[in-house]
Amino acid sequence: MPLFAKSEEILKRNQRSIPGGVVSTNRAVDPPIVFERGEGAWMWDADGNRYLDYHAAFGPYVLGHNDPYVNEAVLRVLQDKASLFGSGTTELEGKLAQLICDSVPFVEAVQLLNTGSEATYQAIRLARAATGRKHILKPQGGYHGWHNDVAFNLMTPLSQLGDRRVADEYPRIPISAGIPEEHQSLVHAINFNDLASVEAMCERYPVAALIVEPILQNIGVVHPREGYLQGLRALADKHGFVLIFDEVKTGFRHALGGYSTLSGVRPDLVVYGKAIANGFPISALAGKRSLMNLFVDADSTRRVLLAGTYNGHPVPVAAAIATMERLAEDDGEVYRHLDRLGKRVQAGMEEIFRSVGITAHIARQGSAFCPYFMDHLPKDWHDLAQHHDFDFDLRLRRELLDHEVYFFQLAVKQCSLSAAHTDADVDFTLESVKSALKSVLTVAS
Ligand code: PLP
C-alpha cells in the first residue's frame, strides 16, 4: 500500500474545522487520500503518489483534468473582465443555451443553474406546477441529488427493502435525516426496468413526475432493457405525468445529445450537469417550451420561481461552451475514442477474470463501465444487491491503489474514462488489474 502520511495529517487538520474533514460526505472513503493535482488522465496525492484516474470526480471529467482548451476559454473570459453582473442577460449564456438546443433534438428551451441537485429540484417543481399534482416516482438505486423530493432509496440494504413485490410499494428509505414526514409521503420508489411497478403507483397516486436516470449510473452501469424507456414514455402519456430524464451523469458523457438521443426516447424535461463543463460547476434544465415557459408565465399564480445568484456565471458558462466545442470536434471523434478505449478495457478485464476463473461481467456504456462479480449483468438494484460480491469488489479496488489505478473506493461505483486516456493507459490499467487480482487471490488463499 502506498504511504498516506501527509494525506492523513491534512485530513486530521481539516477535521478540526470541517465535520468529518470532507465537504461532501460521500467523499469520506478509506484510505483518506488527499489529492493535490490533476492533469489529463492522472492525479497526484499529497504524499507524491500518482494514480490513473477512473473516478473522474464522480463523472465530470470527460476530457480529463485541466483540459488545456477548456482552461484557455476560462482564462480568456477572466482576462476579458467578464464578471457576474446579476442583472439582465449575457451573450455568453445565450450562446450556451443555443448550443444545447442545437445538440439535443427535443430540447426547445434551456435554463442554467449551478448543480445537478438544483436542476432536479426545479424540474420537479415545474412538473408539480404543470400538473397540479404532488406525487413523485423515482427508481430504487437511482440518485437525483440531496433534496427532500429525491433523497431516498439509493443503495438500500436488502434487509430494509424486503422482497420485490410489484403491486406493493417499496419501503421508503430516506438517505438523510431531517426530511419531514409530509414530504416523505409524496415520494415513491419504483423498480427500475419494471413498467408494472410504475403502472401500479399511477393507479394508486396522482403522479406529477417520474424522474429517472435513463441508464442507472449511481450503482455502476445498469442498462434499461429493450423497450423500457419507450414504455415509460407511453405511461407518461397515458397517465399524464411529466417524464424527467436525469442526465446529470450520462448527458454529455455518452453523446452530445445525451443518452436520450441514443435511445430515441424523448422526455418532457431533461437535466444535465457534470460532463457538460468538464469539471466546472454548472447544470442545465431543458425540455419542452410549454413547461419551461412556466418560469415566465404571465399569471403569477402559475409562475414557477427561478432564482440563483450564480446562475450563468461566466466561468462555468465559458467552460461548458468550450467543452461542448471539443465534444463536437471532428464529428464526435472524442466519443469514438472513448468507446474504443472502453471496449478495450471491457474486453481486457473480462479476459483477465475469465483466465483465473472469477465470475465477472463488465457493464459498459461508452466511456463508463463497472465490474460486477456475479454471473449476469444486473437489471435492477435488487438483482445486484442479491448477487454481486461486494467484499471482493472493494478488496480489488483497494489493491489497485498499489498499482497506481484509482477506482473509487466503494463497491459498484462506476468507472469513467476520459478523452485524455490513451491506449498506453489502457495497457497500464490491464496490467495493474492483473497484478492487483493476483495479490487479492494470494491473500485469500
Ligand atoms: N443526478 C445524478 C444522476 C447524479 O449522479 C448526481 C450527482 O452525482 C446528481 C443528480 C446531483 O448532482 P450534484 O451533485 O451536482 O448536485
CSV table of C-alpha atoms and ligand atoms in Angstrom, one decimal:
chain,number,residue,atom,x,y,z
A,1,MET,CA,0.0,0.0,0.0
A,2,PRO,CA,1.4,3.5,-0.8
A,3,LEU,CA,2.2,5.8,2.1
A,4,PHE,CA,-0.5,8.3,3.0
A,5,ALA,CA,1.2,10.0,6.0
A,6,LYS,CA,0.7,13.5,4.6
A,7,SER,CA,-2.9,12.8,3.5
A,8,GLU,CA,-3.7,11.6,7.0
A,9,GLU,CA,-2.2,14.7,8.6
A,10,ILE,CA,-4.2,17.1,6.3
A,11,LEU,CA,-7.4,15.2,6.9
A,12,LYS,CA,-6.8,15.4,10.7
A,13,ARG,CA,-6.1,19.1,10.5
A,14,ASN,CA,-9.3,19.7,8.4
A,15,GLN,CA,-11.4,17.7,10.8
A,16,ARG,CA,-10.8,20.4,13.4
A,17,SER,CA,-12.9,22.9,11.4
A,18,ILE,CA,-14.9,20.7,9.0
A,19,PRO,CA,-17.1,17.9,10.4
A,20,GLY,CA,-15.6,14.7,9.1
A,21,GLY,CA,-12.9,16.7,7.3
A,22,VAL,CA,-14.7,16.5,3.9
A,23,VAL,CA,-17.1,18.9,2.2
A,24,SER,CA,-19.3,16.3,0.6
A,25,THR,CA,-19.9,13.4,2.9
A,26,ASN,CA,-19.7,10.7,0.2
A,27,ARG,CA,-16.1,11.7,-0.3
A,28,ALA,CA,-15.2,10.2,3.0
A,29,VAL,CA,-13.6,6.9,1.9
A,30,ASP,CA,-10.8,4.8,3.2
A,31,PRO,CA,-7.9,5.3,2.6
A,32,PRO,CA,-8.4,9.0,3.0
A,33,ILE,CA,-6.2,10.1,0.1
A,34,VAL,CA,-5.8,13.9,-0.2
A,35,PHE,CA,-5.3,14.6,-3.9
A,36,GLU,CA,-3.4,17.7,-4.9
A,37,ARG,CA,-3.0,17.8,-8.7
A,38,GLY,CA,-4.8,16.5,-11.8
A,39,GLU,CA,-3.6,16.6,-15.3
A,40,GLY,CA,-5.2,14.7,-18.2
A,41,ALA,CA,-5.9,11.1,-17.0
A,42,TRP,CA,-3.6,11.3,-14.0
A,43,MET,CA,-3.9,12.5,-10.4
A,44,TRP,CA,-1.2,13.1,-7.7
A,45,ASP,CA,-1.7,13.0,-3.9
A,46,ALA,CA,-0.1,14.9,-1.1
A,47,ASP,CA,2.4,12.1,-0.5
A,48,GLY,CA,3.6,12.2,-4.1
A,49,ASN,CA,1.8,9.0,-5.2
A,50,ARG,CA,0.3,9.0,-8.7
A,51,TYR,CA,-2.9,7.4,-9.9
A,52,LEU,CA,-4.5,6.8,-13.3
A,53,ASP,CA,-8.0,8.3,-12.7
A,54,TYR,CA,-11.2,6.3,-13.3
A,55,HIS,CA,-13.3,8.2,-10.7
A,56,ALA,CA,-13.4,11.5,-12.7
A,57,ALA,CA,-14.7,13.3,-9.6
A,58,PHE,CA,-18.0,11.3,-9.9
A,59,GLY,CA,-18.2,11.9,-13.6
A,60,PRO,CA,-17.5,15.4,-14.9
A,61,TYR,CA,-14.0,14.8,-16.4
A,62,VAL,CA,-15.0,13.6,-19.9
A,63,LEU,CA,-12.0,15.4,-21.4
A,64,GLY,CA,-9.6,14.8,-18.5
A,65,HIS,CA,-8.3,17.1,-15.7
A,66,ASN,CA,-7.3,20.6,-16.6
A,67,ASP,CA,-8.1,20.2,-20.3
A,68,PRO,CA,-6.0,23.0,-22.0
A,69,TYR,CA,-8.8,24.1,-24.4
A,70,VAL,CA,-11.3,24.5,-21.6
A,71,ASN,CA,-8.8,26.2,-19.3
A,72,GLU,CA,-7.9,28.6,-22.0
A,73,ALA,CA,-11.5,29.6,-22.5
A,74,VAL,CA,-11.9,30.2,-18.8
A,75,LEU,CA,-8.7,32.3,-18.6
A,76,ARG,CA,-9.9,34.3,-21.6
A,77,VAL,CA,-13.2,35.3,-20.0
A,78,LEU,CA,-11.3,36.4,-16.9
A,79,GLN,CA,-8.8,38.3,-19.0
A,80,ASP,CA,-11.7,40.0,-20.8
A,81,LYS,CA,-13.0,41.2,-17.4
A,82,ALA,CA,-16.2,39.2,-17.8
A,83,SER,CA,-17.9,39.2,-14.4
A,84,LEU,CA,-21.1,38.2,-12.6
A,85,PHE,CA,-23.5,41.2,-13.0
A,86,GLY,CA,-26.7,39.7,-11.7
A,87,SER,CA,-28.8,41.9,-13.9
A,88,GLY,CA,-30.2,41.2,-17.3
A,89,THR,CA,-28.6,38.6,-19.5
A,90,THR,CA,-25.2,38.0,-21.2
A,91,GLU,CA,-24.3,37.0,-24.8
A,92,LEU,CA,-22.4,34.0,-23.4
A,93,GLU,CA,-25.3,32.4,-21.6
A,94,GLY,CA,-27.5,32.7,-24.7
A,95,LYS,CA,-24.7,31.1,-26.7
A,96,LEU,CA,-24.6,28.1,-24.4
A,97,ALA,CA,-28.4,27.7,-24.3
A,98,GLN,CA,-28.5,27.7,-28.1
A,99,LEU,CA,-25.7,25.2,-28.3
A,100,ILE,CA,-27.7,22.8,-26.1
A,101,CYS,CA,-30.9,23.4,-28.1
A,102,ASP,CA,-28.9,22.6,-31.3
A,103,SER,CA,-27.3,19.5,-29.8
A,104,VAL,CA,-30.4,17.8,-28.5
A,105,PRO,CA,-33.3,17.4,-31.0
A,106,PHE,CA,-36.2,17.5,-28.5
A,107,VAL,CA,-34.9,20.4,-26.4
A,108,GLU,CA,-36.9,23.6,-27.1
A,109,ALA,CA,-35.7,25.8,-24.2
A,110,VAL,CA,-33.0,25.8,-21.5
A,111,GLN,CA,-32.3,27.3,-18.1
A,112,LEU,CA,-28.8,27.4,-16.5
A,113,LEU,CA,-28.2,26.5,-12.8
A,114,ASN,CA,-25.2,25.5,-10.8
A,115,THR,CA,-25.6,21.9,-9.6
A,116,GLY,CA,-27.4,18.8,-10.6
A,117,SER,CA,-29.5,18.9,-7.4
A,118,GLU,CA,-30.7,22.4,-8.1
A,119,ALA,CA,-31.7,21.3,-11.6
A,120,THR,CA,-33.6,18.2,-10.5
A,121,TYR,CA,-35.3,20.3,-7.8
A,122,GLN,CA,-36.5,22.8,-10.4
A,123,ALA,CA,-37.6,20.1,-12.8
A,124,ILE,CA,-39.8,18.5,-10.1
A,125,ARG,CA,-41.3,21.9,-9.1
A,126,LEU,CA,-42.1,22.6,-12.8
A,127,ALA,CA,-43.8,19.2,-13.1
A,128,ARG,CA,-45.9,19.9,-10.0
A,129,ALA,CA,-46.9,23.3,-11.2
A,130,ALA,CA,-47.8,22.0,-14.6
A,131,THR,CA,-49.9,19.0,-13.5
A,132,GLY,CA,-51.3,20.4,-10.2
A,133,ARG,CA,-50.3,17.0,-8.6
A,134,LYS,CA,-47.8,16.3,-5.8
A,135,HIS,CA,-46.5,12.7,-6.0
A,136,ILE,CA,-43.1,11.9,-7.4
A,137,LEU,CA,-41.7,8.5,-8.6
A,138,LYS,CA,-38.0,7.6,-8.6
A,139,PRO,CA,-36.3,4.3,-9.1
A,140,GLN,CA,-34.7,2.2,-6.3
A,141,GLY,CA,-31.0,2.6,-7.0
A,142,GLY,CA,-31.3,6.0,-8.8
A,143,TYR,CA,-29.7,9.2,-7.4
A,144,HIS,CA,-31.0,12.6,-8.2
A,145,GLY,CA,-29.4,14.9,-5.6
A,146,TRP,CA,-29.6,15.7,-2.0
A,147,HIS,CA,-33.0,17.4,-1.6
A,148,ASN,CA,-36.3,16.4,0.0
A,149,ASP,CA,-38.0,15.2,-3.2
A,150,VAL,CA,-35.4,12.6,-4.2
A,151,ALA,CA,-33.1,11.7,-1.3
A,152,PHE,CA,-34.5,8.2,-0.9
A,153,ASN,CA,-33.8,4.5,-1.8
A,154,LEU,CA,-30.3,4.5,-3.3
A,155,MET,CA,-28.1,1.6,-2.2
A,156,THR,CA,-30.7,0.3,0.3
A,157,PRO,CA,-29.7,-2.9,2.2
A,158,LEU,CA,-32.0,-5.7,1.2
A,159,SER,CA,-32.7,-6.3,4.9
A,160,GLN,CA,-34.5,-2.9,4.8
A,161,LEU,CA,-36.1,-3.3,1.4
A,162,GLY,CA,-37.6,-6.8,1.7
A,163,ASP,CA,-38.8,-8.8,-1.3
A,164,ARG,CA,-39.6,-7.2,-4.6
A,165,ARG,CA,-43.4,-7.2,-5.0
A,166,VAL,CA,-44.6,-5.1,-7.9
A,167,ALA,CA,-48.0,-4.2,-6.6
A,168,ASP,CA,-46.7,-3.4,-3.2
A,169,GLU,CA,-44.8,-0.2,-2.6
A,170,TYR,CA,-41.1,-0.4,-1.6
A,171,PRO,CA,-40.5,0.8,1.9
A,172,ARG,CA,-39.4,4.4,1.6
A,173,ILE,CA,-35.9,4.7,2.9
A,174,PRO,CA,-34.5,8.2,3.2
A,175,ILE,CA,-30.8,8.7,2.7
A,176,SER,CA,-30.8,11.7,5.0
A,177,ALA,CA,-32.3,12.6,8.4
A,178,GLY,CA,-34.3,15.8,8.5
A,179,ILE,CA,-36.9,15.1,5.8
A,180,PRO,CA,-40.3,15.9,7.2
A,181,GLU,CA,-42.9,13.1,7.1
A,182,GLU,CA,-45.2,15.2,4.9
A,183,HIS,CA,-42.5,15.4,2.3
A,184,GLN,CA,-41.6,11.7,2.5
A,185,SER,CA,-45.2,10.7,1.8
A,186,LEU,CA,-45.0,12.3,-1.6
A,187,VAL,CA,-42.1,10.2,-2.9
A,188,HIS,CA,-42.4,6.6,-4.1
A,189,ALA,CA,-39.6,4.2,-5.1
A,190,ILE,CA,-40.3,2.2,-8.2
A,191,ASN,CA,-38.4,-0.8,-9.6
A,192,PHE,CA,-36.1,0.0,-12.5
A,193,ASN,CA,-36.7,-1.9,-15.7
A,194,ASP,CA,-40.2,-2.8,-14.5
A,195,LEU,CA,-43.1,-0.9,-16.1
A,196,ALA,CA,-45.7,-2.7,-14.0
A,197,SER,CA,-44.3,-1.0,-10.8
A,198,VAL,CA,-44.8,2.4,-12.4
A,199,GLU,CA,-48.3,1.5,-13.6
A,200,ALA,CA,-49.2,0.3,-10.0
A,201,MET,CA,-48.0,3.6,-8.5
A,202,CYS,CA,-50.0,5.6,-11.1
A,203,GLU,CA,-53.2,3.7,-10.2
A,204,ARG,CA,-52.6,4.5,-6.5
A,205,TYR,CA,-51.4,8.1,-6.6
A,206,PRO,CA,-51.9,11.2,-8.8
A,207,VAL,CA,-48.3,11.3,-10.1
A,208,ALA,CA,-46.7,14.6,-11.1
A,209,ALA,CA,-43.4,13.2,-12.4
A,210,LEU,CA,-41.2,10.2,-12.8
A,211,ILE,CA,-37.6,11.2,-12.5
A,212,VAL,CA,-35.1,8.6,-13.8
A,213,GLU,CA,-31.6,8.2,-15.0
A,214,PRO,CA,-32.3,6.6,-18.4
A,215,ILE,CA,-29.3,4.3,-17.7
A,216,LEU,CA,-28.6,3.9,-14.0
A,217,GLN,CA,-25.1,5.1,-13.2
A,218,ASN,CA,-25.1,5.6,-9.5
A,219,ILE,CA,-25.0,1.8,-8.8
A,220,GLY,CA,-22.4,1.1,-11.6
A,221,VAL,CA,-23.9,0.9,-15.0
A,222,VAL,CA,-27.4,-0.7,-15.3
A,223,HIS,CA,-28.8,-0.6,-18.8
A,224,PRO,CA,-32.5,-0.1,-19.5
A,225,ARG,CA,-34.0,-3.3,-21.0
A,226,GLU,CA,-35.3,-3.2,-24.6
A,227,GLY,CA,-38.5,-1.1,-24.7
A,228,TYR,CA,-38.3,0.1,-21.1
A,229,LEU,CA,-37.7,3.8,-21.8
A,230,GLN,CA,-40.3,3.7,-24.6
A,231,GLY,CA,-42.7,2.1,-22.1
A,232,LEU,CA,-42.1,5.0,-19.6
A,233,ARG,CA,-42.9,7.5,-22.4
A,234,ALA,CA,-46.1,5.6,-23.1
A,235,LEU,CA,-47.1,5.5,-19.4
A,236,ALA,CA,-46.3,9.3,-19.0
A,237,ASP,CA,-48.7,10.0,-21.9
A,238,LYS,CA,-51.3,7.6,-20.6
A,239,HIS,CA,-51.3,8.9,-17.0
A,240,GLY,CA,-50.4,12.5,-17.7
A,241,PHE,CA,-47.2,12.7,-15.6
A,242,VAL,CA,-44.1,14.6,-16.6
A,243,LEU,CA,-41.2,12.3,-17.7
A,244,ILE,CA,-37.9,13.7,-16.5
A,245,PHE,CA,-34.7,12.2,-17.6
A,246,ASP,CA,-31.9,12.9,-15.2
A,247,GLU,CA,-28.8,13.0,-17.4
A,248,VAL,CA,-26.6,14.8,-14.9
A,249,LYS,CA,-24.2,11.9,-15.2
A,250,THR,CA,-25.0,10.5,-18.6
A,251,GLY,CA,-25.7,13.6,-20.6
A,252,PHE,CA,-22.6,14.8,-22.4
A,253,ARG,CA,-20.6,11.8,-21.4
A,254,HIS,CA,-22.3,9.4,-23.8
A,255,ALA,CA,-23.2,11.7,-26.7
A,256,LEU,CA,-23.7,15.4,-27.4
A,257,GLY,CA,-27.5,14.8,-27.1
A,258,GLY,CA,-27.1,12.5,-24.1
A,259,TYR,CA,-28.4,9.0,-23.6
A,260,SER,CA,-31.9,10.2,-24.7
A,261,THR,CA,-30.7,10.7,-28.2
A,262,LEU,CA,-29.0,7.3,-28.3
A,263,SER,CA,-32.2,5.7,-27.0
A,264,GLY,CA,-34.5,7.7,-29.3
A,265,VAL,CA,-36.9,8.4,-26.4
A,266,ARG,CA,-37.9,12.0,-25.7
A,267,PRO,CA,-38.5,13.0,-22.1
A,268,ASP,CA,-40.6,16.1,-21.3
A,269,LEU,CA,-37.7,17.6,-19.3
A,270,VAL,CA,-34.0,16.7,-19.1
A,271,VAL,CA,-31.3,17.7,-16.6
A,272,TYR,CA,-27.6,18.0,-17.4
A,273,GLY,CA,-24.6,18.6,-15.3
A,274,LYS,CA,-21.1,17.2,-14.7
A,275,ALA,CA,-19.6,16.4,-18.1
A,276,ILE,CA,-21.3,19.4,-19.8
A,277,ALA,CA,-18.4,21.6,-18.4
A,278,ASN,CA,-15.6,19.1,-17.8
A,279,GLY,CA,-15.4,19.8,-14.0
A,280,PHE,CA,-16.7,23.4,-13.7
A,281,PRO,CA,-19.9,23.8,-11.7
A,282,ILE,CA,-22.9,24.3,-13.9
A,283,SER,CA,-26.1,22.4,-14.7
A,284,ALA,CA,-28.9,22.9,-17.2
A,285,LEU,CA,-32.6,22.2,-17.1
A,286,ALA,CA,-34.1,21.8,-20.6
A,287,GLY,CA,-37.0,20.4,-22.5
A,288,LYS,CA,-40.5,21.3,-23.8
A,289,ARG,CA,-41.1,25.0,-24.2
A,290,SER,CA,-44.6,24.7,-22.8
A,291,LEU,CA,-43.2,23.5,-19.5
A,292,MET,CA,-40.2,25.8,-19.4
A,293,ASN,CA,-42.4,28.8,-20.1
A,294,LEU,CA,-43.9,28.3,-16.6
A,295,PHE,CA,-40.8,30.2,-15.4
A,296,VAL,CA,-42.2,33.3,-17.1
A,297,ASP,CA,-45.9,32.7,-17.0
A,298,ALA,CA,-47.8,36.0,-17.1
A,299,ASP,CA,-50.2,34.6,-14.5
A,300,SER,CA,-48.2,34.9,-11.2
A,301,THR,CA,-50.2,32.1,-9.6
A,302,ARG,CA,-48.9,29.7,-12.2
A,303,ARG,CA,-45.4,31.1,-12.4
A,304,VAL,CA,-42.5,29.0,-11.1
A,305,LEU,CA,-39.7,30.8,-9.3
A,306,LEU,CA,-36.3,30.5,-10.9
A,307,ALA,CA,-33.6,32.3,-9.0
A,308,GLY,CA,-29.9,31.9,-8.3
A,309,THR,CA,-27.2,34.5,-7.6
A,310,TYR,CA,-24.6,32.4,-9.5
A,311,ASN,CA,-26.8,31.1,-12.4
A,312,GLY,CA,-24.9,31.8,-15.7
A,313,HIS,CA,-21.6,32.7,-14.0
A,314,PRO,CA,-19.3,33.4,-16.9
A,315,VAL,CA,-16.5,31.0,-15.8
A,316,PRO,CA,-18.6,27.7,-15.9
A,317,VAL,CA,-20.5,29.0,-18.9
A,318,ALA,CA,-17.3,29.5,-20.8
A,319,ALA,CA,-16.1,26.1,-19.7
A,320,ALA,CA,-19.3,24.5,-20.9
A,321,ILE,CA,-19.1,26.1,-24.3
A,322,ALA,CA,-15.5,25.1,-24.7
A,323,THR,CA,-16.3,21.5,-23.5
A,324,MET,CA,-19.2,21.2,-26.0
A,325,GLU,CA,-17.0,22.6,-28.8
A,326,ARG,CA,-14.3,19.9,-28.0
A,327,LEU,CA,-17.0,17.2,-27.9
A,328,ALA,CA,-18.4,18.3,-31.3
A,329,GLU,CA,-14.9,18.3,-33.0
A,330,ASP,CA,-14.4,16.0,-36.0
A,331,ASP,CA,-17.9,14.8,-35.9
A,332,GLY,CA,-17.6,13.3,-32.4
A,333,GLU,CA,-14.1,11.9,-32.6
A,334,VAL,CA,-13.9,12.2,-28.8
A,335,TYR,CA,-16.8,9.8,-28.4
A,336,ARG,CA,-15.3,7.3,-30.9
A,337,HIS,CA,-12.0,7.4,-28.9
A,338,LEU,CA,-13.9,6.9,-25.6
A,339,ASP,CA,-15.9,4.0,-27.0
A,340,ARG,CA,-12.8,2.3,-28.5
A,341,LEU,CA,-10.9,2.5,-25.2
A,342,GLY,CA,-14.0,1.5,-23.3
A,343,LYS,CA,-14.3,-1.7,-25.4
A,344,ARG,CA,-10.6,-2.5,-24.8
A,345,VAL,CA,-10.9,-2.1,-21.0
A,346,GLN,CA,-14.1,-4.2,-21.0
A,347,ALA,CA,-12.7,-7.0,-23.2
A,348,GLY,CA,-9.3,-6.9,-21.4
A,349,MET,CA,-10.8,-7.1,-17.9
A,350,GLU,CA,-13.3,-9.8,-18.8
A,351,GLU,CA,-10.4,-11.9,-20.2
A,352,ILE,CA,-8.3,-11.4,-17.0
A,353,PHE,CA,-11.2,-12.5,-14.8
A,354,ARG,CA,-12.0,-15.5,-17.0
A,355,SER,CA,-8.4,-16.6,-17.1
A,356,VAL,CA,-8.4,-17.1,-13.3
A,357,GLY,CA,-11.9,-18.5,-13.0
A,358,ILE,CA,-13.5,-15.4,-11.4
A,359,THR,CA,-17.2,-15.0,-12.4
A,360,ALA,CA,-17.5,-11.4,-13.6
A,361,HIS,CA,-19.3,-9.2,-16.1
A,362,ILE,CA,-18.2,-5.7,-17.1
A,363,ALA,CA,-21.2,-3.5,-17.8
A,364,ARG,CA,-20.3,-0.6,-20.1
A,365,GLN,CA,-21.8,2.4,-21.9
A,366,GLY,CA,-19.2,4.2,-24.0
A,367,SER,CA,-16.6,5.5,-21.5
A,368,ALA,CA,-18.5,4.4,-18.4
A,369,PHE,CA,-18.0,0.9,-17.0
A,370,CYS,CA,-18.4,-1.1,-13.9
A,371,PRO,CA,-17.2,-4.6,-13.0
A,372,TYR,CA,-19.9,-6.8,-11.4
A,373,PHE,CA,-18.8,-10.0,-9.7
A,374,MET,CA,-21.9,-12.1,-10.5
A,375,ASP,CA,-23.0,-14.4,-13.2
A,376,HIS,CA,-25.1,-11.9,-15.2
A,377,LEU,CA,-25.4,-8.2,-15.8
A,378,PRO,CA,-27.8,-6.7,-13.2
A,379,LYS,CA,-31.2,-5.5,-14.2
A,380,ASP,CA,-32.0,-3.5,-11.1
A,381,TRP,CA,-30.8,-2.8,-7.5
A,382,HIS,CA,-32.4,-5.9,-6.0
A,383,ASP,CA,-30.7,-8.2,-8.6
A,384,LEU,CA,-27.3,-6.5,-8.0
A,385,ALA,CA,-27.6,-6.5,-4.2
A,386,GLN,CA,-28.5,-10.2,-4.1
A,387,HIS,CA,-25.8,-11.4,-6.4
A,388,HIS,CA,-22.8,-9.1,-6.5
A,389,ASP,CA,-19.7,-9.9,-4.4
A,390,PHE,CA,-19.3,-6.5,-2.7
A,391,ASP,CA,-16.3,-7.6,-0.5
A,392,PHE,CA,-14.3,-8.9,-3.4
A,393,ASP,CA,-15.1,-5.7,-5.4
A,394,LEU,CA,-13.8,-3.4,-2.6
A,395,ARG,CA,-10.7,-5.6,-2.0
A,396,LEU,CA,-9.8,-5.3,-5.7
A,397,ARG,CA,-10.3,-1.5,-5.7
A,398,ARG,CA,-8.1,-1.2,-2.6
A,399,GLU,CA,-5.4,-3.3,-4.1
A,400,LEU,CA,-5.4,-1.3,-7.4
A,401,LEU,CA,-4.1,1.7,-5.4
A,402,ASP,CA,-0.9,-0.2,-5.0
A,403,HIS,CA,-0.7,-0.4,-8.8
A,404,GLU,CA,-1.4,3.3,-9.5
A,405,VAL,CA,-5.0,2.9,-10.6
A,406,TYR,CA,-7.8,4.8,-8.9
A,407,PHE,CA,-11.3,3.2,-9.0
A,408,PHE,CA,-13.5,5.0,-6.4
A,409,GLN,CA,-13.1,3.2,-3.0
A,410,LEU,CA,-16.7,2.0,-2.8
A,411,ALA,CA,-18.1,-1.2,-4.4
A,412,VAL,CA,-20.2,-0.8,-7.5
A,413,LYS,CA,-19.2,2.7,-8.2
A,414,GLN,CA,-18.9,3.5,-11.9
A,415,CYS,CA,-15.5,4.0,-13.5
A,416,SER,CA,-15.1,6.6,-16.2
A,417,LEU,CA,-12.6,7.0,-19.0
A,418,SER,CA,-11.7,10.5,-20.3
A,419,ALA,CA,-10.5,11.7,-23.7
A,420,ALA,CA,-7.1,12.1,-22.1
A,421,HIS,CA,-6.8,8.4,-21.5
A,422,THR,CA,-4.6,6.7,-24.1
A,423,ASP,CA,-4.0,3.2,-25.4
A,424,ALA,CA,-0.9,3.1,-23.3
A,425,ASP,CA,-3.0,4.0,-20.2
A,426,VAL,CA,-5.4,1.1,-21.0
A,427,ASP,CA,-2.4,-1.3,-21.3
A,428,PHE,CA,-1.2,0.0,-17.9
A,429,THR,CA,-4.7,-0.4,-16.4
A,430,LEU,CA,-5.0,-4.0,-17.6
A,431,GLU,CA,-1.5,-4.9,-16.2
A,432,SER,CA,-2.5,-3.3,-12.9
A,433,VAL,CA,-5.7,-5.2,-12.7
A,434,LYS,CA,-3.8,-8.4,-13.4
A,435,SER,CA,-1.3,-7.7,-10.6
A,436,ALA,CA,-3.9,-6.5,-8.1
A,437,LEU,CA,-6.0,-9.6,-8.8
A,438,LYS,CA,-3.0,-11.8,-8.2
A,439,SER,CA,-2.4,-10.2,-4.8
A,440,VAL,CA,-6.1,-10.4,-3.8
A,441,LEU,CA,-6.2,-14.0,-4.7
A,442,THR,CA,-2.9,-14.8,-2.9
A,443,VAL,CA,-4.2,-13.2,0.3
A,444,ALA,CA,-7.5,-15.1,0.0
A,445,SER,CA,-5.9,-18.5,-0.5
B,1,PLP,N1,-28.4,13.4,-10.7
B,1,PLP,C1,-27.5,12.4,-10.9
B,1,PLP,C2,-27.8,11.3,-11.9
B,1,PLP,C3,-26.3,12.4,-10.3
B,1,PLP,O1,-25.4,11.5,-10.5
B,1,PLP,C4,-26.0,13.5,-9.4
B,1,PLP,C5,-24.7,13.5,-8.6
B,1,PLP,O2,-24.0,12.6,-8.5
B,1,PLP,C6,-27.0,14.5,-9.2
B,1,PLP,C7,-28.2,14.4,-9.9
B,1,PLP,C8,-26.7,15.6,-8.2
B,1,PLP,O3,-25.8,16.5,-8.8
B,1,PLP,P1,-25.0,17.5,-7.9
B,1,PLP,O4,-24.0,16.7,-7.1
B,1,PLP,O5,-24.2,18.4,-8.9
B,1,PLP,O6,-25.9,18.3,-7.1
